[in-house]
Amino acid sequence: MLWHQTALKGICTLIQDYVEKAINKILGTKEIAFNIPPKREFGDFSTAVCLSQAKVQKRAPLQIAEDLKTELEKVKLPYVSEISVTPPGYLNFKIDHPSYVKSIIDRVNKEGDKFGNTNVGRGRKVLIEHTNVNPNKAMHIGHLRNAIIGDSVVRMMRKLGYHVEACNYIDDTGAQVADVVVAMLYMDAPVYDGKSTDLSAMWAKYDGSQPFDYWCWDVYSRIAQAYDSDAALKAKRAEVLHAVEAQDSAVAGFAKEVATRIVHAHLATVARLNVYYDLLNWESDIFLRGFWRTAFEKLKAAGAIVFEIEGPNKGCWVVRFGRGVFKTDEGLKSEDKVLVRSNGTVTYTGKDIAYQMWKFGVLGVDFLYKLWEVQANGDYLWTTSPSGEDANSFGNADRVINVIDVRQSYTQHIVYDCLKKLGFKKEAKNSIHLDYEVVVLSNSAAAELGVAVDAEESGNQAMSGRKGVGVKGDDLLNTLVKRLSEKVNKEENANHLAAAAIRYFMSRFSTGKIIVFDFDEALRTTGDTGVYCEYAHARACSILTKAVKTGVSSLKAQKTGVQMPENITIPEENLIKKIAELSNVLKRAGQELSPAPLAHYAFELATVFTDFYETPDPDAEKQVPFIKIEDPILRNYRLALVNTFRQTIANCLDSIGIVPLERI
RNA sequence: GCACCUGUAGCUCAGUGGAUUAGAGCAUCUGACUUCGGAUCAGAGGGUCGGGGGUUCGAGUCCCUCCAGGUGCGCCA
């Protein structure tokens, strides 16, 4: 998962870069870790490099530290005002605060919405595929987690300088879509005659009283249950699946139309969360363009797959994997992976190998493309299409990140391993499965949805499309919008705020943690939430606006020619140090491929700002509001800090897809 | 059986080998608005970092082992 080799550094990046270089020169060490001393008197940051050097040099760490201090004092280190040594051998640095603070303010103002960005990814293309929801029902909150993680990674990688292509894979020829088609054609009267090309009577079953994806949600769970008691209906399933794969009948056209309508619904749902894509990749186009045939020939030529003439996989093309064939109590079992079934059809994994090759541009076959729509953010969304045209701009990635839940780890591993077997070692290495844990329902959430909960069982319930158990994404958004709309100045802001709350909620958790969804926790608007972060941003905007309106400041004064006061207070210092962290947090989030560090940072930044706002002068008996400060230098400096904070948290929120609101 | 993930306060979670005293939020309790936005802030109580070994100057963090929970290991997708 970790694939930047950038060194992690501590708080005061700018300065530490210089200090690190200076120490490297003196000691000849490679990487130096900085940290924050427990006591403010020790300094602003420190390093324990002398402790680890003690062994190498076979000298007392305290002595090394003293010598290093003497050497460093000969070098002019920018912003460093004092170096000290504390037992057992820490080297502490104090910063010249006024000049440091000014440099950060100037830098944020100069870089604006680019502040925090780096170009570590320059010249490299990353294809990130996420969402990938079966187009046969409404999205639930588990799907939302995928889209939110995926879109956040897209955003942060762009800020790290990568050329990013965001793809959403549409499995329109799979069993799930087929199930809904079977239901619409055969479950309720009128029943399809199996031949007619006019299917309008089937479409008429959907009465439009609720959104189409909601309607399909119920239809899908009904057919899943109906299969158990109706063998005739279940027989239709194989028939429809076959027709859909063949792509040449009225039924196939019907399925494509169902999938298309659902895709529109899904895109509308995620757009509410500020999630957008560059390309929709349709599974039907993978079949139509013959991706598998091409990959199959390459696999055979490379000797990566074998045709079994005996054993449990007799008649199949398989890739040798794991322990191969082995004996168990139940007889012969195989860990080899079947790519072509004995009936000649290709498995999902087989098709996925071909698709993964396309992503790297090593398949030798391409899709046809056309414009799908212009998205709400103004960006073009393209789609693969049988009626499209050639394009050279898609795929051909240096790295591929597939956002898929952790349960698919085994299959993903096989796909990447097959790439290696084909000789695509570099591509295999650059294939990343961004695996995340699932979202389950707490017992109380399940009970609220009317699911029968066994109190004796474990404290949560898995969501299930087949059973119709789950919280729909749009329902969660709607509930939140309703709760928030009483206190916002316009309806649009309630939507943004709800999206912020949900994106923050989903981003707080490490990707490896199961989210046990609980309504109270997800709908909370106080404390550690996206609403708190939005509130801090809106408050900062409000202060700046008011300062301009009351004539005590101008937009220009808040940004340029800021003069420093003689002393920097502790809340001011804490704020500026936190602001300076953004680019490191972005790098770390990029390394971990997770929005979690950025979400936590946004909250910390908002907290530090609130502290600065509440108590800018800790020693004073009474706090004076910034806009009422008499001293023009101090007033303008404080307002400049507010503006610097506003820009920084806006950039941070943007990196996890939260729209910063100027007013709530 | 094999592989992977998780285990930190009553609950939900942070924690990048680094410092006396392991941090937030929620919940509970006590306080604070005539001011720039109270969706806020100040304070209190609450911990065998699952157990045990090891490496290290230093371990919640790395290694081993055990325990508990979860997920994979289809000619499903």
Short mmCIF file of C-alpha atoms in Angstrom, two decimals, chain A residues 211 222 299 305 571 648:
data_model
loop_
_atom_site.label_atom_id
_atom_site.label_comp_id
_atom_site.label_asym_id
_atom_site.label_seq_id
_atom_site.Cartn_x
_atom_site.Cartn_y
_atom_site.Cartn_z
CA PRO A 211 -37.62 6.63 -7.73
CA ARG A 222 -38.81 -9.98 -3.87
CA LEU A 299 -2.31 -16.23 -21.33
CA ILE A 305 -2.88 -21.18 -17.89
CA PRO A 571 -2.86 30.04 20.47
CA THR A 648 -6.13 26.04 4.79
#
